Amino acid sequence: MFDFRLAVAENIANQTELEIDAISALIEIPPKEDMGDYAFPCFRLAKELKKNPAQIAFEISENLNQNSPQWLKKTEAVGPYLNFYLNRGYYASIVLETILSELDSYGKSQIGQQRNVIVEYSSPNIAKPFHVGHAYTTILGQAIANIYEALGFNIIRMNHLGDYGTQFGKLIIAWRLWGDEAALAKEPIAELTRVYVKFHSVLKEQPELEDQAREAFRLLENKEPAEVELWQKFRDYSLLEFNRLYERMGIDFDNYNGESFYSDLIPEVVEMLEAKGLLQESEGAQIVDLEEFDLNPCIILKSDGTTIYASRDIAAILYRDRTYDYYKNIYVVGLPQTNHFQQVFAVLKKTGFAKADQNIHVGFGSVKFKDGDFSTRKGNIILLEDLLDQSVAKTKDIIANNNPDMSQAEIEQTAETVGLAAVKYTYLKNGRERDIVFDWDEMLDFEGDTAPYLMYTYARAKSILQKANFVSTEQNNLDFSLLTDADEFGLIKNMYQYPEALIQAAEEFEPSILLRKISQLARNFNRFYHNTSILKTEDAALRQARLGLVFAVSVVIKNGLKLVGINPVERM
Ligand code: ARG
């Protein structure tokens, strides 16, 4: 698409000595519409030209107004600022024609050049409940992966399952003592949690269980068939349950290699660290000193020779490097693990690992609930499934209320889609390092900053198009240069900025940046809708152009929502 900022920069560059890039970086978007669409402060040039900045602004403006390019309406010098006013009709034509021809691909690009980007997310622990914290990494990780994919990167989606560690010894013993096959088949995680909890509650009376568990884990590490078989069974059953949740939420992975997989590669890590002289003994354990990074030492092997969480992560990085030769290796994991990743990355840096700076920990805050908004089924852990079910149930009441003649089946289906979307949006709408507070009234508010609001706006646009029998393939006859009103121009600007927002969201690992753009667009669209009687527009050409604008808005809202895993519905 025509790059208006670049065009502004080129025109300034033609009259000065500054490089285009330097100019481009100085260009601002004025806070108010009447100050122009782009502005260039002339202070920098004042130094180079040894002239007063206001004088420079005035001279460039005079020149540009004399031989103004097609995209430019006029420039104005206001003090040291050079303000640019775009030719709105031209702008509308460029932007809308691009959207109507690119449709689903609008915003996508190939800047990634198919380089490999690993996004690791979700990574729940086998045999443990899938709680609302795991939902955060799952939803955020999927959105980040989708955004990078849209920018032309080749994405490897990894689920680093917590399927290893001493707790599996305990689970094996507990299962042998109290496990119930039928219950496992029916509700795997509930059953595994039950025996695991029981193990801890009887430890006081039967302390010998602790030793038995340690022995069971040792046997598992030695790959004894009986222990491996049980471990495999726990893993398979747990995954069955996780996959049901993933399917419901539209989440997918390319790879489920968990910690156990990397555990086998630890000898290689130890050998490498030893060869580089980085391993030290400390109280029987093997460690890498990280004082130069202001970090605590990283333990590689415990005194009994077993591996830990961090060593498995180091092994995983070596494996990922070898297998995918990655451009970026992104970990979507909560902020409490910041120190862990700093240690892991620092160890690699110390070894001289070439990609040490291409490993990125993308942290996020914690999940809270407004007082009294959630009663838990199990202690204070809130299960994702309960959260989803409640959201869908509440949404169903609203949808049924708003649509008296919708069939029961459609109500159910719409409620499932909208209810899940409301949850996803709540996870993603704010900067990821902030804590989230779930508040039902807020997240299901059809007028608030919510998924239902955005989806409702989309459905509204669709319904206008349907009433007008608008067919998007008739775009050739549309004269978008008629769309020059402030409301129309504002909407078109939002859509022009969408591809930039997508890139920025990727750079900062912040889907919220993309969503903010979509939500601005939706607000502005609703304002336009209230101020303009689109269907009753008398001038036929203007009416058609406005319908084309409505269609473009629906395309951009849909594209943005889909990237964060939300599928808008046609009516609700
Ligand atoms: N399983 C861990 C947990 O639930 C998260 C794993 C994060 N990923 C990693 N490579 N360490 O806390």
Coordinates of C-alpha atoms and ligand atoms in Angstrom, one line a residue:
M1 CA 0.0 0.0 0.0
F2 CA 1.1 3.6 -0.6
D3 CA 3.1 4.7 2.5
F4 CA 1.9 8.2 3.4
R5 CA 4.5 8.7 6.2
L6 CA 7.3 7.8 3.8
A7 CA 5.8 10.2 1.2
V8 CA 5.9 13.0 3.7
A9 CA 9.5 12.1 4.6
E10 CA 10.6 12.0 0.9
N11 CA 9.2 15.4 0.3
I12 CA 11.0 16.9 3.2
A13 CA 14.2 15.0 2.2
N14 CA 14.1 16.5 -1.3
Q15 CA 14.5 19.9 0.2
T16 CA 17.0 19.3 2.9
E17 CA 20.2 17.4 3.7
L18 CA 18.7 15.0 6.2
E19 CA 18.4 11.2 5.4
I20 CA 14.9 9.8 4.9
D21 CA 15.1 7.5 7.9
A22 CA 16.1 10.3 10.2
I23 CA 13.2 12.4 9.0
S24 CA 10.8 9.6 9.2
A25 CA 11.7 9.0 12.9
L26 CA 11.0 12.7 13.6
I27 CA 7.6 12.8 12.0
E28 CA 4.7 13.0 14.5
I29 CA 1.0 12.4 14.4
P30 CA -0.5 15.6 15.8
P31 CA -2.8 15.2 18.7
K32 CA -5.7 17.1 17.0
E33 CA -7.1 16.7 13.6
D34 CA -7.1 20.4 12.8
M35 CA -3.3 20.4 13.3
G36 CA -2.8 18.2 10.3
D37 CA -2.4 14.5 9.7
Y38 CA 1.4 14.4 10.0
A39 CA 3.7 17.0 11.5
F40 CA 7.4 17.6 11.2
P41 CA 9.2 19.6 13.9
C42 CA 12.0 21.6 12.3
F43 CA 14.3 21.9 15.3
R44 CA 16.8 19.3 14.0
L45 CA 17.1 21.1 10.7
A46 CA 17.6 24.4 12.4
K47 CA 20.9 23.2 13.7
E48 CA 22.1 21.9 10.3
L49 CA 20.9 24.9 8.3
K50 CA 21.7 27.5 11.0
K51 CA 18.3 29.1 10.5
N52 CA 15.4 29.6 12.8
P53 CA 13.1 26.6 12.7
A54 CA 10.0 28.7 12.0
Q55 CA 11.7 30.1 8.9
I56 CA 12.6 26.7 7.7
A57 CA 9.0 25.4 8.2
F58 CA 7.7 28.4 6.3
E59 CA 10.1 27.9 3.4
I60 CA 9.5 24.2 2.9
S61 CA 5.7 24.7 3.2
E62 CA 5.7 27.4 0.5
N63 CA 7.7 25.1 -1.8
L64 CA 5.4 22.1 -1.2
N65 CA 2.2 24.1 -1.7
Q66 CA 3.5 25.3 -5.1
N67 CA 4.0 21.9 -6.6
S68 CA 1.9 19.8 -4.3
P69 CA 1.8 16.0 -5.0
Q70 CA -1.5 14.3 -5.6
W71 CA -1.7 12.8 -2.1
L72 CA -1.3 16.1 -0.4
K73 CA -4.0 18.7 0.1
K74 CA -1.7 21.4 1.7
T75 CA 1.0 22.1 4.2
E76 CA 1.0 24.7 6.9
A77 CA 3.8 26.2 8.9
V78 CA 2.8 26.8 12.5
G79 CA 5.8 28.1 14.4
P80 CA 8.6 25.5 14.1
Y81 CA 6.1 22.9 13.0
L82 CA 5.4 21.9 9.4
N83 CA 1.9 20.4 9.3
F84 CA 0.7 18.1 6.5
Y85 CA -2.9 17.8 5.5
L86 CA -3.6 14.7 3.3
N87 CA -5.9 14.7 0.3
R88 CA -8.7 12.8 2.0
G89 CA -10.4 11.5 -1.1
Y90 CA -7.1 10.1 -2.4
Y91 CA -6.3 8.6 1.0
A92 CA -9.7 7.0 1.2
S93 CA -9.3 5.4 -2.3
I94 CA -5.9 4.0 -1.6
V95 CA -6.7 2.5 1.8
L96 CA -10.1 1.1 0.9
E97 CA -9.1 -0.3 -2.4
T98 CA -6.3 -2.1 -0.7
I99 CA -8.5 -3.6 2.0
L100 CA -11.2 -4.6 -0.5
S101 CA -8.7 -6.4 -2.7
E102 CA -6.6 -8.0 0.1
L103 CA -9.6 -9.0 2.3
D104 CA -8.4 -11.7 4.8
S105 CA -4.8 -10.9 4.0
Y106 CA -5.1 -7.2 4.8
G107 CA -2.4 -6.4 7.4
K108 CA -0.4 -9.5 6.7
S109 CA 3.1 -9.2 5.3
Q110 CA 6.3 -11.2 4.5
I111 CA 8.7 -9.2 6.7
G112 CA 9.4 -12.5 8.5
Q113 CA 10.9 -14.1 5.4
Q114 CA 9.8 -17.4 6.7
R115 CA 12.4 -17.4 9.4
N116 CA 11.7 -19.9 12.2
V117 CA 10.2 -18.5 15.4
I118 CA 9.4 -20.9 18.3
V119 CA 6.6 -19.8 20.5
E120 CA 6.3 -21.9 23.7
Y121 CA 3.0 -21.5 25.5
S122 CA 0.5 -23.3 27.8
S123 CA 3.0 -25.9 29.1
P124 CA 0.7 -27.3 31.9
N125 CA 1.8 -29.9 34.4
I126 CA 0.7 -33.5 33.9
A127 CA -1.8 -34.7 36.4
K128 CA -2.5 -31.2 37.7
P129 CA -5.6 -29.1 37.2
F130 CA -5.6 -26.7 34.3
H131 CA -6.2 -23.4 36.1
V132 CA -6.8 -19.9 35.0
G133 CA -3.1 -19.1 35.1
H134 CA -2.4 -21.7 32.5
A135 CA -5.1 -20.1 30.4
Y136 CA -3.2 -16.9 30.4
T137 CA -0.1 -18.4 28.8
T138 CA -2.3 -20.4 26.5
I139 CA -4.4 -17.5 25.1
L140 CA -1.5 -15.0 25.0
G141 CA 0.9 -17.5 23.5
Q142 CA -1.5 -18.5 20.7
A143 CA -2.2 -14.8 19.9
I144 CA 1.6 -14.0 19.7
A145 CA 2.2 -17.0 17.5
N146 CA -0.7 -16.0 15.2
I147 CA 0.6 -12.4 15.0
Y148 CA 4.1 -13.6 14.0
E149 CA 2.7 -16.0 11.5
A150 CA 0.7 -13.2 9.9
L151 CA 4.0 -11.3 9.5
G152 CA 5.5 -14.1 7.5
F153 CA 7.5 -16.0 10.1
N154 CA 7.4 -19.8 10.2
I155 CA 6.0 -20.6 13.6
I156 CA 6.7 -23.7 15.7
R157 CA 4.2 -23.9 18.4
M158 CA 5.5 -25.8 21.4
N159 CA 3.9 -27.1 24.5
H160 CA 6.6 -27.8 27.1
L161 CA 4.6 -30.1 29.2
G162 CA 5.6 -30.5 32.9
D163 CA 5.8 -34.2 32.6
Y164 CA 8.9 -34.9 34.8
G165 CA 10.3 -34.5 38.2
T166 CA 10.2 -36.2 41.6
Q167 CA 6.4 -35.7 42.0
F168 CA 6.0 -38.6 39.4
G169 CA 7.5 -41.0 41.9
K170 CA 4.9 -39.9 44.4
L171 CA 2.1 -40.2 41.9
I172 CA 3.2 -43.8 40.9
I173 CA 3.2 -44.9 44.6
A174 CA -0.1 -43.2 45.3
W175 CA -1.7 -44.7 42.2
R176 CA -0.6 -48.2 43.1
L177 CA -2.1 -47.8 46.6
W178 CA -5.4 -46.0 45.8
G179 CA -5.9 -45.6 42.1
D180 CA -9.3 -46.2 40.5
E181 CA -9.2 -47.1 36.8
A182 CA -12.8 -46.3 36.1
A183 CA -12.4 -42.9 37.7
L184 CA -9.3 -42.2 35.8
A185 CA -11.0 -42.9 32.5
K186 CA -13.9 -40.6 33.4
E187 CA -12.1 -37.7 35.0
P188 CA -8.4 -38.2 34.7
I189 CA -7.0 -35.1 36.3
A190 CA -9.5 -35.2 39.2
E191 CA -8.6 -38.8 39.9
L192 CA -4.8 -38.2 39.7
T193 CA -5.1 -35.1 41.9
R194 CA -7.2 -37.2 44.4
V195 CA -4.5 -39.8 44.9
Y196 CA -1.7 -37.2 44.9
V197 CA -3.4 -35.2 47.6
K198 CA -4.0 -38.4 49.6
F199 CA -0.3 -39.3 49.4
H200 CA 0.6 -36.1 51.2
S201 CA -2.1 -36.4 53.8
V202 CA -1.0 -39.9 54.9
L203 CA 2.7 -39.1 54.9
K204 CA 2.7 -38.3 58.6
E205 CA 1.5 -41.8 59.5
Q206 CA 3.4 -43.5 56.8
P207 CA 6.7 -41.6 56.3
E208 CA 8.2 -44.6 54.6
L209 CA 6.1 -43.6 51.5
E210 CA 8.6 -40.8 50.9
D211 CA 11.4 -43.3 50.3
Q212 CA 9.3 -45.5 48.2
A213 CA 8.4 -42.5 46.0
R214 CA 12.1 -41.6 45.6
E215 CA 12.8 -45.1 44.6
A216 CA 10.0 -45.1 42.1
F217 CA 11.3 -41.9 40.5
R218 CA 14.8 -43.5 40.3
L219 CA 13.3 -46.5 38.5
L220 CA 11.5 -44.2 36.2
E221 CA 14.7 -42.3 35.4
N222 CA 16.3 -45.7 34.7
K223 CA 13.4 -46.4 32.3
E224 CA 12.1 -49.5 34.1
P225 CA 9.1 -50.7 32.1
A226 CA 6.6 -50.9 35.0
E227 CA 7.2 -47.3 36.0
V228 CA 7.5 -45.9 32.5
E229 CA 4.2 -47.6 31.7
L230 CA 2.4 -45.9 34.5
W231 CA 4.0 -42.5 33.8
Q232 CA 2.9 -42.9 30.1
K233 CA -0.6 -43.6 31.2
F234 CA -0.8 -40.5 33.4
R235 CA 0.6 -38.4 30.6
D236 CA -1.8 -39.8 27.9
Y237 CA -4.8 -39.4 30.1
S238 CA -3.9 -35.9 31.2
L239 CA -3.3 -34.9 27.6
L240 CA -6.7 -36.2 26.6
E241 CA -8.2 -33.8 29.1
F242 CA -6.0 -30.9 28.1
N243 CA -6.7 -31.5 24.4
R244 CA -10.4 -31.3 25.0
L245 CA -9.9 -27.8 26.4
Y246 CA -7.5 -26.8 23.6
E247 CA -10.0 -28.0 21.1
R248 CA -12.8 -26.0 22.7
M249 CA -10.7 -22.9 22.7
G250 CA -9.2 -23.4 19.2
I251 CA -5.6 -23.7 20.5
D252 CA -3.1 -25.8 18.7
F253 CA 0.5 -27.0 18.9
D254 CA 3.1 -28.6 16.6
N255 CA 5.0 -30.2 19.4
Y256 CA 4.3 -31.6 22.8
N257 CA 7.9 -32.5 23.9
G258 CA 7.8 -32.1 27.6
E259 CA 10.5 -31.9 30.3
S260 CA 11.0 -35.7 30.1
F261 CA 12.0 -35.5 26.5
Y262 CA 14.8 -33.0 27.3
S263 CA 15.9 -34.9 30.4
D264 CA 17.5 -37.5 28.1
L265 CA 19.7 -34.8 26.7
I266 CA 21.2 -33.7 30.0
P267 CA 24.4 -35.7 29.7
E268 CA 25.2 -33.7 26.6
V269 CA 24.7 -30.4 28.5
V270 CA 26.9 -31.6 31.4
E271 CA 29.6 -32.7 28.9
M272 CA 29.5 -29.3 27.1
L273 CA 29.6 -27.3 30.4
E274 CA 32.5 -29.5 31.6
A275 CA 34.4 -29.1 28.4
K276 CA 34.2 -25.3 28.7
G277 CA 35.3 -25.5 32.4
L278 CA 32.0 -23.9 33.6
L279 CA 30.9 -26.6 36.0
Q280 CA 31.7 -26.2 39.7
E281 CA 31.0 -28.4 42.7
S282 CA 29.0 -26.9 45.5
E283 CA 27.8 -29.0 48.5
G284 CA 27.8 -32.0 46.2
A285 CA 25.8 -30.4 43.5
Q286 CA 27.1 -29.3 40.1
I287 CA 26.5 -25.6 39.4
V288 CA 27.4 -22.8 37.0
D289 CA 28.4 -19.6 38.7
L290 CA 26.5 -16.5 37.5
E291 CA 28.0 -13.8 39.6
E292 CA 29.0 -11.7 36.6
F293 CA 25.3 -11.5 35.7
D294 CA 24.3 -10.6 39.3
L295 CA 22.4 -13.9 39.5
N296 CA 22.4 -16.8 41.9
P297 CA 24.3 -19.9 40.6
C298 CA 22.3 -22.2 38.4
I299 CA 22.2 -25.8 39.6
I300 CA 22.7 -28.3 36.8
L301 CA 22.8 -31.6 38.7
K302 CA 21.6 -32.1 42.3
S303 CA 23.8 -33.8 44.8
D304 CA 22.1 -37.2 44.1
G305 CA 22.9 -36.7 40.4
T306 CA 19.3 -36.0 39.3
T307 CA 18.4 -33.1 37.0
I308 CA 16.3 -30.1 37.7
Y309 CA 13.9 -27.8 35.9
A310 CA 16.6 -25.4 34.8
S311 CA 18.9 -28.0 33.3
R312 CA 16.1 -29.4 31.3
D313 CA 15.4 -25.9 29.9
I314 CA 19.1 -25.6 28.9
A315 CA 18.9 -28.9 27.1
A316 CA 15.7 -27.8 25.4
I317 CA 17.4 -24.7 24.0
L318 CA 20.3 -26.7 22.6
Y319 CA 17.8 -29.1 21.0
R320 CA 15.7 -26.3 19.6
D321 CA 18.7 -24.6 18.1
R322 CA 19.8 -27.8 16.4
T323 CA 16.4 -28.8 15.2
Y324 CA 15.0 -25.5 14.1
D325 CA 17.9 -23.1 13.8
Y326 CA 15.6 -20.5 15.2
Y327 CA 15.5 -16.8 14.7
K328 CA 13.6 -16.3 18.0
N329 CA 12.8 -18.6 20.8
I330 CA 9.9 -17.1 22.8
Y331 CA 8.7 -18.3 26.2
V332 CA 5.3 -17.2 27.2
V333 CA 5.5 -17.9 30.9
G334 CA 4.3 -16.0 34.0
L335 CA 6.5 -13.2 35.6
P336 CA 7.3 -15.3 38.7
Q337 CA 9.6 -17.3 36.5
T338 CA 11.6 -14.3 35.3
N339 CA 14.6 -15.2 37.5
H340 CA 14.6 -18.8 36.2
F341 CA 14.8 -17.7 32.6
Q342 CA 17.5 -15.1 33.4
Q343 CA 19.6 -17.9 34.8
V344 CA 19.0 -20.3 31.9
F345 CA 19.8 -17.6 29.3
A346 CA 22.9 -16.5 31.3
V347 CA 24.3 -20.0 31.4
L348 CA 24.0 -20.2 27.7
K349 CA 25.6 -16.8 27.3
K350 CA 28.5 -18.0 29.4
T351 CA 29.1 -20.9 27.1
G352 CA 29.3 -18.5 24.1
F353 CA 26.1 -19.8 22.6
A354 CA 25.5 -17.8 19.4
K355 CA 21.8 -17.3 19.9
A356 CA 21.8 -16.4 23.6
D357 CA 20.1 -13.1 22.9
Q358 CA 17.5 -14.6 20.7
N359 CA 15.8 -16.3 23.6
I360 CA 13.0 -14.2 25.0
H361 CA 10.9 -14.5 28.1
V362 CA 7.6 -12.9 27.6
G363 CA 6.1 -12.6 31.1
F364 CA 2.6 -11.8 32.2
G365 CA 0.8 -10.9 35.4
S366 CA -1.6 -12.9 37.6
V367 CA -5.3 -13.5 37.5
K368 CA -7.7 -12.3 40.1
F369 CA -11.4 -12.1 40.6
K370 CA -13.6 -9.3 41.8
D371 CA -14.8 -10.2 45.3
G372 CA -17.6 -12.7 45.3
D373 CA -17.5 -13.2 41.6
F374 CA -16.3 -16.7 41.7
S375 CA -17.0 -19.6 43.9
T376 CA -14.5 -22.4 43.5
R377 CA -15.2 -26.0 43.1
K378 CA -11.8 -27.1 44.4
G379 CA -10.2 -25.0 47.2
N380 CA -8.8 -21.8 45.8
I381 CA -7.7 -23.1 42.4
I382 CA -10.0 -21.8 39.7
L383 CA -10.3 -24.2 36.8
L384 CA -10.4 -22.8 33.3
E385 CA -13.3 -25.0 32.5
D386 CA -15.4 -23.5 35.2
L387 CA -14.5 -20.0 34.1
L388 CA -15.5 -20.8 30.5
D389 CA -18.7 -22.6 31.5
Q390 CA -19.8 -19.6 33.6
S391 CA -19.0 -17.1 31.0
V392 CA -21.0 -19.1 28.4
A393 CA -24.0 -19.5 30.7
K394 CA -24.1 -15.8 31.5
T395 CA -23.7 -14.9 27.8
K396 CA -26.5 -17.3 26.9
D397 CA -29.0 -15.3 29.0
I398 CA -28.0 -12.1 27.4
I399 CA -28.2 -13.5 23.8
A400 CA -31.6 -15.1 24.5
N401 CA -32.8 -11.8 25.9
N402 CA -31.6 -9.7 23.0
N403 CA -32.8 -12.1 20.3
P404 CA -36.3 -13.3 21.1
D405 CA -36.7 -15.1 17.7
M406 CA -33.3 -16.9 17.6
S407 CA -33.5 -20.7 17.6
Q408 CA -32.4 -22.5 20.7
A409 CA -29.5 -24.1 18.8
E410 CA -28.2 -20.8 17.5
I411 CA -28.4 -19.3 20.9
E412 CA -26.3 -22.1 22.3
Q413 CA -23.8 -21.9 19.6
T414 CA -23.5 -18.1 19.7
A415 CA -23.2 -18.1 23.5
E416 CA -20.4 -20.6 23.3
T417 CA -18.5 -18.4 20.8
V418 CA -19.2 -15.1 22.5
G419 CA -18.7 -16.4 26.0
L420 CA -15.2 -17.8 25.2
A421 CA -14.3 -14.7 23.3
A422 CA -15.2 -12.6 26.3
V423 CA -12.8 -14.6 28.4
K424 CA -10.0 -14.4 25.8
Y425 CA -10.4 -10.7 25.4
T426 CA -10.2 -10.1 29.1
Y427 CA -6.9 -11.9 29.1
L428 CA -5.5 -9.9 26.2
K429 CA -6.9 -6.4 26.3
N430 CA -4.4 -4.8 28.7
G431 CA -0.7 -4.8 28.8
R432 CA 0.4 -8.3 29.7
E433 CA 2.5 -7.4 32.8
R434 CA -0.6 -6.0 34.5
D435 CA -2.7 -8.3 36.7
I436 CA -6.1 -9.2 35.4
V437 CA -9.3 -8.8 37.4
F438 CA -12.2 -10.8 36.2
D439 CA -15.5 -9.0 36.7
W440 CA -18.5 -10.4 35.0
D441 CA -20.5 -7.2 34.6
E442 CA -17.5 -5.6 33.0
M443 CA -16.4 -8.4 30.7
L444 CA -19.9 -9.1 29.3
D445 CA -20.9 -5.4 28.9
F446 CA -22.1 -5.0 25.3
E447 CA -21.1 -1.3 25.5
G448 CA -17.8 -1.7 27.2
D449 CA -14.3 -2.5 26.1
T450 CA -15.2 -6.1 25.6
A451 CA -15.3 -8.9 23.0
P452 CA -19.1 -8.8 22.9
Y453 CA -18.9 -5.1 22.0
L454 CA -16.5 -5.7 19.2
M455 CA -18.4 -8.7 17.9
Y456 CA -21.7 -6.8 18.2
T457 CA -20.1 -4.0 16.1
Y458 CA -19.1 -6.5 13.5
A459 CA -22.6 -8.0 13.4
R460 CA -24.0 -4.5 13.0
A461 CA -21.8 -3.8 10.0
K462 CA -22.8 -7.2 8.5
S463 CA -26.5 -6.5 9.0
I464 CA -26.2 -3.1 7.3
L465 CA -24.6 -4.8 4.3
Q466 CA -27.2 -7.4 4.2
K467 CA -30.0 -4.9 4.2
A468 CA -28.4 -3.1 1.3
N469 CA -27.7 -6.4 -0.6
F470 CA -24.1 -5.2 -0.8
V471 CA -21.8 -7.4 -2.8
S472 CA -18.2 -6.8 -2.2
T473 CA -17.1 -7.9 -5.6
E474 CA -18.8 -4.8 -7.1
Q475 CA -16.0 -2.7 -5.6
N476 CA -14.8 -1.6 -9.1
N477 CA -17.8 0.8 -9.3
L478 CA -17.1 2.4 -5.9
D479 CA -15.8 6.0 -5.8
F480 CA -14.1 6.2 -2.4
S481 CA -12.8 9.7 -3.1
L482 CA -16.3 10.8 -2.0
L483 CA -15.5 9.8 1.6
T484 CA -14.1 13.0 3.1
D485 CA -16.1 13.7 6.2
A486 CA -14.3 13.8 9.5
D487 CA -16.0 10.6 10.7
E488 CA -15.2 8.8 7.5
F489 CA -11.6 10.0 7.4
G490 CA -11.1 9.0 11.1
L491 CA -12.3 5.4 10.4
I492 CA -10.1 5.2 7.3
K493 CA -7.1 6.3 9.4
N494 CA -7.7 3.6 12.0
M495 CA -7.7 1.0 9.3
Y496 CA -4.6 2.5 7.6
Q497 CA -2.8 2.1 11.0
Y498 CA -3.9 -1.5 11.5
P499 CA -0.8 -3.1 9.7
E500 CA 1.5 -0.8 11.7
A501 CA -0.2 -1.9 14.9
L502 CA 0.3 -5.5 14.0
I503 CA 4.0 -5.0 13.6
Q504 CA 4.3 -3.1 16.8
A505 CA 2.3 -5.8 18.6
A506 CA 4.8 -8.4 17.4
E507 CA 7.8 -6.3 18.4
E508 CA 6.5 -5.8 21.9
F509 CA 4.9 -9.2 22.3
E510 CA 1.7 -7.3 23.1
P511 CA -1.5 -8.3 21.4
S512 CA -3.1 -5.5 23.4
I513 CA -1.6 -3.0 20.9
L514 CA -3.5 -4.7 18.1
L515 CA -6.7 -4.9 20.1
R516 CA -6.6 -1.2 21.0
K517 CA -6.5 -0.4 17.3
I518 CA -9.5 -2.6 16.6
S519 CA -11.4 -1.2 19.6
Q520 CA -10.8 2.4 18.4
L521 CA -12.0 1.4 15.0
A522 CA -15.2 -0.1 16.5
R523 CA -15.8 3.0 18.6
N524 CA -15.4 5.3 15.7
F525 CA -17.6 3.1 13.5
N526 CA -20.4 3.3 16.0
R527 CA -20.1 7.0 16.1
F528 CA -20.2 7.1 12.3
Y529 CA -23.3 4.8 12.4
H530 CA -25.1 7.1 14.8
N531 CA -24.2 10.3 12.9
T532 CA -24.8 9.1 9.4
S533 CA -27.8 7.5 7.9
I534 CA -25.9 5.2 5.7
L535 CA -28.7 3.3 4.0
K536 CA -30.7 6.5 3.5
T537 CA -27.9 8.4 1.8
E538 CA -29.5 10.1 -1.2
D539 CA -26.5 10.3 -3.5
A540 CA -26.3 6.8 -5.0
A541 CA -22.5 6.9 -5.5
L542 CA -21.9 8.2 -2.0
R543 CA -24.2 5.5 -0.6
Q544 CA -22.3 2.8 -2.4
A545 CA -18.9 4.2 -1.2
R546 CA -20.2 4.3 2.4
L547 CA -21.3 0.7 2.1
G548 CA -17.8 -0.1 0.8
L549 CA -16.5 1.6 3.9
V550 CA -18.7 -0.4 6.2
F551 CA -17.6 -3.5 4.5
A552 CA -13.9 -2.6 4.9
V553 CA -14.5 -2.0 8.6
S554 CA -16.0 -5.5 9.0
V555 CA -13.0 -7.0 7.2
V556 CA -10.5 -5.2 9.5
I557 CA -12.3 -6.0 12.7
K558 CA -12.6 -9.6 11.7
N559 CA -8.9 -9.9 10.7
G560 CA -7.8 -8.4 14.1
L561 CA -10.1 -10.6 16.2
K562 CA -9.1 -13.7 14.4
L563 CA -5.5 -13.1 15.2
V564 CA -6.3 -13.3 18.8
G565 CA -8.4 -16.4 18.4
I566 CA -11.8 -14.8 18.3
N567 CA -14.2 -15.6 15.5
P568 CA -16.9 -13.0 15.2
V569 CA -20.5 -14.2 14.5
E570 CA -22.8 -12.8 11.8
R571 CA -25.6 -11.9 14.3
M572 CA -26.0 -11.8 18.1
Ligands
ARG1 N1 5.1 -26.3 33.5 C1 5.5 -25.1 34.1 C2 4.4 -24.5 35.0 O1 3.3 -24.9 34.9 C3 5.7 -24.0 33.0 C4 6.8 -24.4 32.0 C5 7.4 -23.2 31.3 N2 8.3 -23.4 30.3 C6 9.6 -23.7 30.4 N3 10.3 -24.0 29.3 N4 10.2 -23.7 31.6 O2 4.7 -23.7 35.8

